[in-house]
Each structure stands twice: as C-alpha cells, then as structure tokens.
Amino acid sequence: MMLSGVPLCNSCSEPVGVDSNGEVFVACHECNYPLCKTCLDYEVIKEGKNACLRCGAPYADHNLENTTMDDIEMGASGNHKTMASHLHDSQDVGIHSRNVSNFSAAETESNAESGNPIWKNRVESWKEKSTKKKKKKPATKGGDEPEVPLEQQIEGKQPSEGVQPLSKIVPVPSDKLTPYRIVIIMRLIILGLFFHYRVTNPVDSAYGLWLTSIICEIWFAVSWVLDQFPKWYPINRVTYTDVLSSRFEREGAVSELAAVDFFVSTVDPLKEPALITANTVLSILAVDYPVDKVSCYVSDDGAAMLSFESLAETSEFARKWVPFCKKYAIEPRAPEFYFSQKIDYLKDKVQPSFVKERRAMKREYEEYKVRVNALVAKAQKTPDEGWTMQDGTAWPGNNTRDHPGMIQVFLGHSGAHDIDGNELPRLVYVSREKRPGYQHHKKAGAMNALVRVSAILTNAPYILNLDCDHYVNNSQAVREGMCFLMDPQVGRDVCYVQFPQRFDGIDRSDRYANRNIVFFDVNMKGLDGIQGPVYVGTGCMFNRQALYGYGPASLPTLPKSSSSCSWCCCFKRSKKPSKDVSEIHRESKREDLNSAVFNLREIESYDEFDRSLLISQMSFEKTFGLSAVFIESTMMEYGGVADSGNPSTLIKEAIHVISCGYEEKTAWGKEIGWIYGSVTEDILTGFKMHCRGWRSIYCMPVRPAFKGSAPLNLSDRLHQVLRWALGSVEIFLSRHCPLWYGFGAGRLKWLQRMAYINTIVYPFTSLPLIAYCSLPAICLLTGKFIIPTLSNIASVWFLGLFISIILTSVLELRWSGVSIEDLWRNEQFWVIGGVSAHLFAVFQGFLKMLAGLDTNFTVTAKAADDAEFGELYMIKWTTLLIPPTTLIVVNIVGVVAGFSDALNSGYEAWGPLFGKVFFAFWVILHLYPFLKGLMGRQNRTPTIVVLWSVLLASVFSLLWVKVDPFLSKGDATTVSQNCMSIDC
C-alpha cells in the first residue's frame, strides 16, 4: 500500500519507505535525494557508489547498518525480470521492481522532463550485466586480496594461481622474426637509395618510358609498405578445449556453454546446389556441442520451393545422421564429404557394430540423395501456374520479387527427436519479405534479417555464419571459438573470431591460387598481432552485441565534463549546462562513429538529462526498429528469450522484423548489423567494429574448422576476384574509406588502418601494373630502355634491391610455414588478376559512382569432358580474358622483334637486348598460368579471344612503328632525310 506523502524512489519508482523511527527514509541528508533503502544498498555495496548521485555528498553510515550482500541479493532476486515478462505480467505487486520496463510512448513523454526512470533502470541493470565481464575489486581495506573474476564467484570457484587458461598466444620465435624485421628495414633503406638513383638519372632518349616506369615503381613500393608493415608482429594461438569443457560442463550438471546461432545463406538452389547446402546444414546439426545451445537458420533469399523442400528432407535425414556422427565421433560430419574420403575409415574405430551401421547409413544417404536430386530435377522447369505445396495451396514465393516473409521451424525443442529419442538442434527456414520498390541489399540485407529473426526466436549471444558451400569440417570448431569468446579476460573486447578458409577439390598445383594460402597463413597472422584479422565473409563467430553496434567493455571512459555537479540542491532540475571543451571533444568522438547509444561506458560521463535523451525509447526505436521484443533482446548481453514468450507470438514478431519496410529510417546497414554500401559487406562490417574499439581473433585449429568449394576454371576465378575488387573500390569511394573514416575516436590502430587501406587501394595497382607489363614490349619494339647505362654504384643498388626482395620472401616463408610454390602462385595470380579483374573493377566502380551504371559481365559456359578437375579446363567467354591475352601476345611479338633486330645489328646489340628480353620474360612467366588455362588441356581457346588479342596487338605494333612518341626530334629528322631515297 502506498504511503501518503512519501516520495517515490528516483531509481525504481517505488515509495522510499520509512526508517526505524517511522520517518520518511532519507538517503542523502544534504539534498534529500529520493532513493529507497534497497536501491541505496544496491548502489553502495554492489556498485561501490558511496556518494550521492545528485550532490556528490557521502552517504550517511547509519543508512547501511546491518546490510550485507546476501540481503541485497535476496531483495533483488526475482526482480531482474526481462522486459517481455513485465509486458505480459501485471501482477508483480509488492515486489521491488528495479528493472520494470515498458514501451509505452505516453509514459516516455510524461517522463521527458525529469528523465524516464524506467529506461534509467534498464540502463543501470544493463551496466550491472556488463560488470560481470570485469574483475571485481577486493572488498577488504588492505587491498592485498587478488582480484577475482565475477564468473568464478558466481560459479562458487575458489581463485587460485593454477587456473588454466582457455587459450594462449604463441609468438613467432625471435630467431625467425628478428631477421625478418631487419631485412624489412634494410629493404626500405635500399628502396630510398634506389629511387634516389632512378629519379636523378633520367633516360633522355626515352623520357616518357622512364617517367612511366618511375611512377609505376613508386606505386609498387607504397603498395609493398602497406602490405608488409601489418605483418610486423605475427602471432599464433593455441586453444584448450578440454579446459573449456571442464570449466563449463560439469558431470551431472546443466552445460554452461554459451548458445550459438548458425547462419547459412543461399539464393538460387540451381546455381548453389541444394545437396551442398544440405550437407552444410547436416554438419551444423551434428556439431559436437550441446544440442539445446545450437540453432541453425537457413536464409533462402530466392524464396525457392526447392530450398524449402530439400530442407524438409534434410531435417528427416538428420534424425538418423546426427546420432550416428556423435556415437562414432565421425569427422567430417557432412555425409557427402565423409563418404567420399579416400582413407581407412576403420582407423581408430573399435566398436564391432560400426561397419554394419556405416553401411546402413551410407545406404540411407544414397536414398536421401536420390530424393533431393529428384526435387532438383523437378525444379528445372517451373510450371506455368507456379509451384503448389502439398496441401494444394500456392507457394508464396512463386514471384521471387514480390512475396511475403516466410518462416518454418523444422527441428527444435518441441519438434521431432532423433531415432534414439534425443533432442535435435533447432533448424529454421527463413525467407524475408520482398516487395517492388524496396532496396533489399542482397546478402547483407539477408544476414541482417537473420540477426533479427534469431534474436526473437533463440537470441544466442554468439553468431556463426557460413556460406552455403562451407561445411563444418571440425566438429570441435565451436568450442575452439568459445575458448576466446568465453574467456573473461580475452573475450570481453572480442567482436568476432575468424577461422581461415580451406577448400576441397582444388588441383595439386593450385594453378589459380584458389587456396589463397599467403593471405590466410601470412597476412591474417600478422593482423592477429595488431587489432585482429579482417572479416572474410564466412567461417566467422560473432559477438552479437558487437553486431548491434555497442562498444567493447574494455573501452576507456571518455573524459567527464569539468562541471562537478549538474544539479542544484533542490528537487528541481537546473538547466542544461553550457558545453565546455571536454564535452565538445566527447561529442566529436561520438559523432565520428555515429554511436551515441552504443557505448554504455560513455553514459557514465553524462548527467541525468543527457542520459535520458540518449537512452530513451525513441532512440532505441530509431536505431533498431519498431519491435519491442527485439529491442528487449538487444539488452540481454548473455542472450536468452523471455520466459513469458509465447511461441506463436514470437513467430508473428519474427515475421514482422523481416518485413521489407522494417529497416526504413533505422540504423540497420548503417551502424548496426552487416553494413550496406559494398558488395564486399564483410570487409566493411569488420572495419566498423574495429573502429569502435573492438578487436578480433584469428583461430587456426590443427584440423581445419570449415571447408568449402572454390571456383576451378579461369573465368569463374577471375569473376570472383572482380567482385572482391569491385567491393574494395566501392568502399574507397564511400564515406567509410579508411583513409579518412574513424580518426576522431582514435580506436583503430595505425597498423590496422594501414591494413584496411591496403584492402581498398589494391585494385588501383592494376593501372601501373598493366603499364609496367607493357613496357618490355615497347622497349623491344623501339630499341629504347627505361634504365640508362649502369654505373658501379647503380649496380650495387639494383643488386641490393633484388637480394632484399629474395631475403624478405625467404624469411617470410620461414616464420609462416608457407611453401615457396604457394608464394609463387600467389605472385603469379596477383599479376593475372591485376591486369584483368582489378582493372575492370576500377572502371566499373567509377562508372557506378559517376553515372550510376551497374555493369555485369556475362559468362557463357562450355562443356567439359575431363573427369577429375574437368572444370579446371573449362573455357568460358568473358571480357576479362582480353587484357592478359593482349599483354602476352604483345610481349611475344616484342621478343621476336628484339631478336630479329639483334640478328641484323650484330654482336653489339646482344648486350642491351638481354635486359629487355629478361623484362619481357618476367611478364610472360607471371602470366603463364593464365596462358595455360586459356589453352586448356586440348588447346580449346575460344576463337574470339585469339582474334581480339591478335587484332589489338597488331594495331598497337603498327601504330607504334608508324608514330614513335619516344623518338627525339633529331632522330626523327635523320630518319626522314634517310628515307627520301628510293632504297628506303
């Protein structure tokens, strides 16, 4: 019963009550700040706030007599309820409702003057949760007690010096890393001396060629610096999954491992085979992790009935496949790849029943494949009236550009069990709504829809996304990632754990550098030693809070305003104080990252008026959209769904959050979720997180965590590289360009910024590269050269440069473990991609920005007859093949012309010819994999490619002979006078 005349607590909105003398309880005798005893005890004992929030005066000691932490816990237990529970439960009478939340707009407006206490309470409870990731300070006055992680106190563990870590950093040995660094510094010095010689010694007879070569070489040097210095401190990491299990999975107790939501995205089941996607899903459902902690969401952005039906078949087969995998510890747990292994499958299998059950399971899988392939064959031709479901109703996704949102839960806690009667992980089919006139943002938009759906249905604190062709190759992969994310020291500022990409079905020589070994085993290790690896789009485990745009718990608190008190010593609020220098500086930092409501640490620096503006209902709705249930889920740092949530209500809410208009006028794709604005949304999303102060982790298990398929033939590989390069150009031309974005907050380390700059400027290397690869042919056709006659000192600089390049590569191979073949393949395809895909990406990016033209290069496939790696020799016509082919033809013509001129000129011409021919062979050798792929196994080069290339090379050569821009005026006059005779 509310006492008459008793003020309400400013924290929980309950009456402040009376003290032992029967008088109104007063927390602060200086300003009479209304605060009940429970909230006072909570703030003083639990949060360590010993001074009044309004005037700063210390609380009286008698207010805290005979109060212990147990009393507070008893008073607060049962009161930290979720927002949804208060939305549906209005009978919590007589309970101290510290965390009552409501989404009433009228209530928000009514509390606008004095600050909304409900939102304030929500923020206070949220900040309380964030402290669980930090070490609690000792309560003793002496301060000699060691700091104890709050997780250990909650679990009842006694802190000890012998507590084993979940992971460990293994630095590269100094005897390998120190020489590498020394050579890098030496190479920088030699580059400076080399360019000093090149600039101060121009070639007057070929000034244009010389100037072009100087510009190209300077650009290459800058690119090398951007690529090399982020590798300054490479590290390796070791995980201890057994320690993770012993700490969070006690025998006979409920597992305390954090839940994980898997995201699998697909668009067209005919281009992305349904069977491959099904294998990915099966490998996820069979992962070695508690089944109640795993949920798999499959996004079908093409609304294909084939995807839906194949997923239904997959859910049925999973009832047999999952228990088989877990019973016999099968690896990998994707049936297609397990049964195709050419190894002794009886190794380490001691159960007598294994062989019999394996044969039966293989037969079951073959029958399952037949059913899925029958669905694929049926889907090859769409009926005129559209697809019809089994109940006779029309398939809602018949119009792929205009259909409602669809969600189907196939497996889960209340769904079908496996054949042994055990529960299966949740499997959910999602197809977001599509309507004409709305921008859907392709894969990034689909991923953001999955973020919202999963938050409504399961709300796991961590998300792991996989492409539809990347299956779980290591059943312990989730535990490997949890060794970082669940570590109270390491995981508090980790936004994601990136796993390297590994691939199946690539030829041994890896002709087109599909494995990308140098990037994953060299560059990413180097980035892990700075602020973390970049996000590469798949095989990545996210902290959900980082996707919501919140800052890390370890982010330093911004400086407070110089005004020590913003309240008058009365109940009435004073006017908002004028902004001082520190406040302007704080706002500039916040505005720079557009994260006003994202960093809760910053909220402590604001007075109550500012805080109520930042943490208001309206600001959350403008950020996350109009969904009360989803907004509540964003505040649950450790995940979980409201206990009062009705499954049918949650499904309706999930349908609502994937509607095509939900993201309008919100921060989705701008500051939260996957970021829009580039076809490489992965790079942009990771960059935004690093700018907010997060770091990422690179996890390389001994057994690869995930494996996928890579494009084998030359044309598909070039188109893949084109898409990556185009995305980098789009980021370069956007407001998120690392050259200028995020400087105000100073949260992105300089070497990390250099790495991101390198990821967006590398396509522009195509311009100097194609010019540099043309120089050998020009020199051979004109008899000129870009380097003057070498002196002794010049020879030293050239020799030193070549030696430093070789030493850098050798020492890099030594600490990284990469083979020299992989390094050479990477170098070759850097040239191939640079003169083709990267060049087209630059022009297409500028066309898209200036003229709004989105050019697509079509590919027409031809048949392949070869059995193994048949697709490797498949030739597909694409304009990307023309520039490299032209360069090869021009350089071959130049070599022939050079040798012909040397034969006619005598022995004195052979010396200068050597340097020119070496230069030309350097280009041809780098383009050799392209030439071999162009010819194919049986020399089946498309005639159109040969005709275009020969035509361009011929026109170029004839024009060069007719009009030589590098001939001096004197030489031109002499030639014209000599040609007056009839013998010319």
PDB file of N, CA and C in Angstrom, residues 220 223 513 762 765 769 825-835 838 922 926:
ATOM      1  N   PHE A 220      54.318   0.686 -56.671  1.00  0.00           N
ATOM      2  CA  PHE A 220      54.575  -0.672 -56.176  1.00  0.00           C
ATOM      3  C   PHE A 220      55.242  -0.639 -54.811  1.00  0.00           C
ATOM      4  N   SER A 223      52.632   0.189 -52.208  1.00  0.00           N
ATOM      5  CA  SER A 223      51.782  -0.985 -52.003  1.00  0.00           C
ATOM      6  C   SER A 223      52.484  -2.026 -51.145  1.00  0.00           C
ATOM      7  N   ALA A 513      45.708 -20.083 -57.681  1.00  0.00           N
ATOM      8  CA  ALA A 513      45.850 -19.608 -56.296  1.00  0.00           C
ATOM      9  C   ALA A 513      44.504 -19.545 -55.582  1.00  0.00           C
ATOM     10  N   TYR A 762      44.237  -1.736 -53.313  1.00  0.00           N
ATOM     11  CA  TYR A 762      44.968  -2.683 -54.159  1.00  0.00           C
ATOM     12  C   TYR A 762      44.409  -2.792 -55.578  1.00  0.00           C
ATOM     13  N   THR A 765      46.199  -0.705 -58.210  1.00  0.00           N
ATOM     14  CA  THR A 765      47.513  -1.142 -58.681  1.00  0.00           C
ATOM     15  C   THR A 765      47.441  -1.669 -60.102  1.00  0.00           C
ATOM     16  N   LEU A 769      50.286  -1.476 -63.056  1.00  0.00           N
ATOM     17  CA  LEU A 769      50.742  -2.825 -63.384  1.00  0.00           C
ATOM     18  C   LEU A 769      50.589  -3.119 -64.871  1.00  0.00           C
ATOM     19  N   ARG A 825      52.714 -19.003 -56.726  1.00  0.00           N
ATOM     20  CA  ARG A 825      51.362 -18.987 -57.302  1.00  0.00           C
ATOM     21  C   ARG A 825      50.642 -17.695 -56.924  1.00  0.00           C
ATOM     22  N   ASN A 826      50.808 -17.254 -55.696  1.00  0.00           N
ATOM     23  CA  ASN A 826      50.181 -16.009 -55.268  1.00  0.00           C
ATOM     24  C   ASN A 826      50.731 -14.823 -56.055  1.00  0.00           C
ATOM     25  N   GLU A 827      52.040 -14.832 -56.301  1.00  0.00           N
ATOM     26  CA  GLU A 827      52.654 -13.748 -57.074  1.00  0.00           C
ATOM     27  C   GLU A 827      52.139 -13.756 -58.509  1.00  0.00           C
ATOM     28  N   GLN A 828      52.019 -14.935 -59.084  1.00  0.00           N
ATOM     29  CA  GLN A 828      51.532 -15.029 -60.462  1.00  0.00           C
ATOM     30  C   GLN A 828      50.098 -14.525 -60.587  1.00  0.00           C
ATOM     31  N   PHE A 829      49.230 -14.967 -59.672  1.00  0.00           N
ATOM     32  CA  PHE A 829      47.837 -14.566 -59.820  1.00  0.00           C
ATOM     33  C   PHE A 829      47.626 -13.119 -59.407  1.00  0.00           C
ATOM     34  N   TRP A 830      48.538 -12.555 -58.636  1.00  0.00           N
ATOM     35  CA  TRP A 830      48.470 -11.119 -58.361  1.00  0.00           C
ATOM     36  C   TRP A 830      48.618 -10.337 -59.664  1.00  0.00           C
ATOM     37  N   VAL A 831      49.496 -10.792 -60.543  1.00  0.00           N
ATOM     38  CA  VAL A 831      49.662 -10.129 -61.845  1.00  0.00           C
ATOM     39  C   VAL A 831      48.472 -10.426 -62.750  1.00  0.00           C
ATOM     40  N   ILE A 832      48.025 -11.684 -62.786  1.00  0.00           N
ATOM     41  CA  ILE A 832      46.904 -12.058 -63.657  1.00  0.00           C
ATOM     42  C   ILE A 832      45.636 -11.296 -63.270  1.00  0.00           C
ATOM     43  N   GLY A 833      45.321 -11.309 -61.975  1.00  0.00           N
ATOM     44  CA  GLY A 833      44.130 -10.583 -61.527  1.00  0.00           C
ATOM     45  C   GLY A 833      44.277  -9.080 -61.666  1.00  0.00           C
ATOM     46  N   GLY A 834      45.508  -8.583 -61.492  1.00  0.00           N
ATOM     47  CA  GLY A 834      45.733  -7.148 -61.573  1.00  0.00           C
ATOM     48  C   GLY A 834      45.496  -6.574 -62.947  1.00  0.00           C
ATOM     49  N   VAL A 835      45.894  -7.302 -63.992  1.00  0.00           N
ATOM     50  CA  VAL A 835      45.759  -6.773 -65.353  1.00  0.00           C
ATOM     51  C   VAL A 835      44.414  -7.125 -65.967  1.00  0.00           C
ATOM     52  N   HIS A 838      41.026  -6.655 -61.632  1.00  0.00           N
ATOM     53  CA  HIS A 838      41.196  -5.402 -60.889  1.00  0.00           C
ATOM     54  C   HIS A 838      41.006  -4.187 -61.795  1.00  0.00           C
ATOM     55  N   TRP A 922      59.883 -11.933 -67.778  1.00  0.00           N
ATOM     56  CA  TRP A 922      59.325 -11.788 -66.427  1.00  0.00           C
ATOM     57  C   TRP A 922      57.799 -11.655 -66.520  1.00  0.00           C
ATOM     58  N   HIS A 926      54.949 -14.657 -65.396  1.00  0.00           N
ATOM     59  CA  HIS A 926      53.877 -14.397 -64.431  1.00  0.00           C
ATOM     60  C   HIS A 926      52.505 -14.692 -65.030  1.00  0.00           C
TER      61      HIS A 926
END
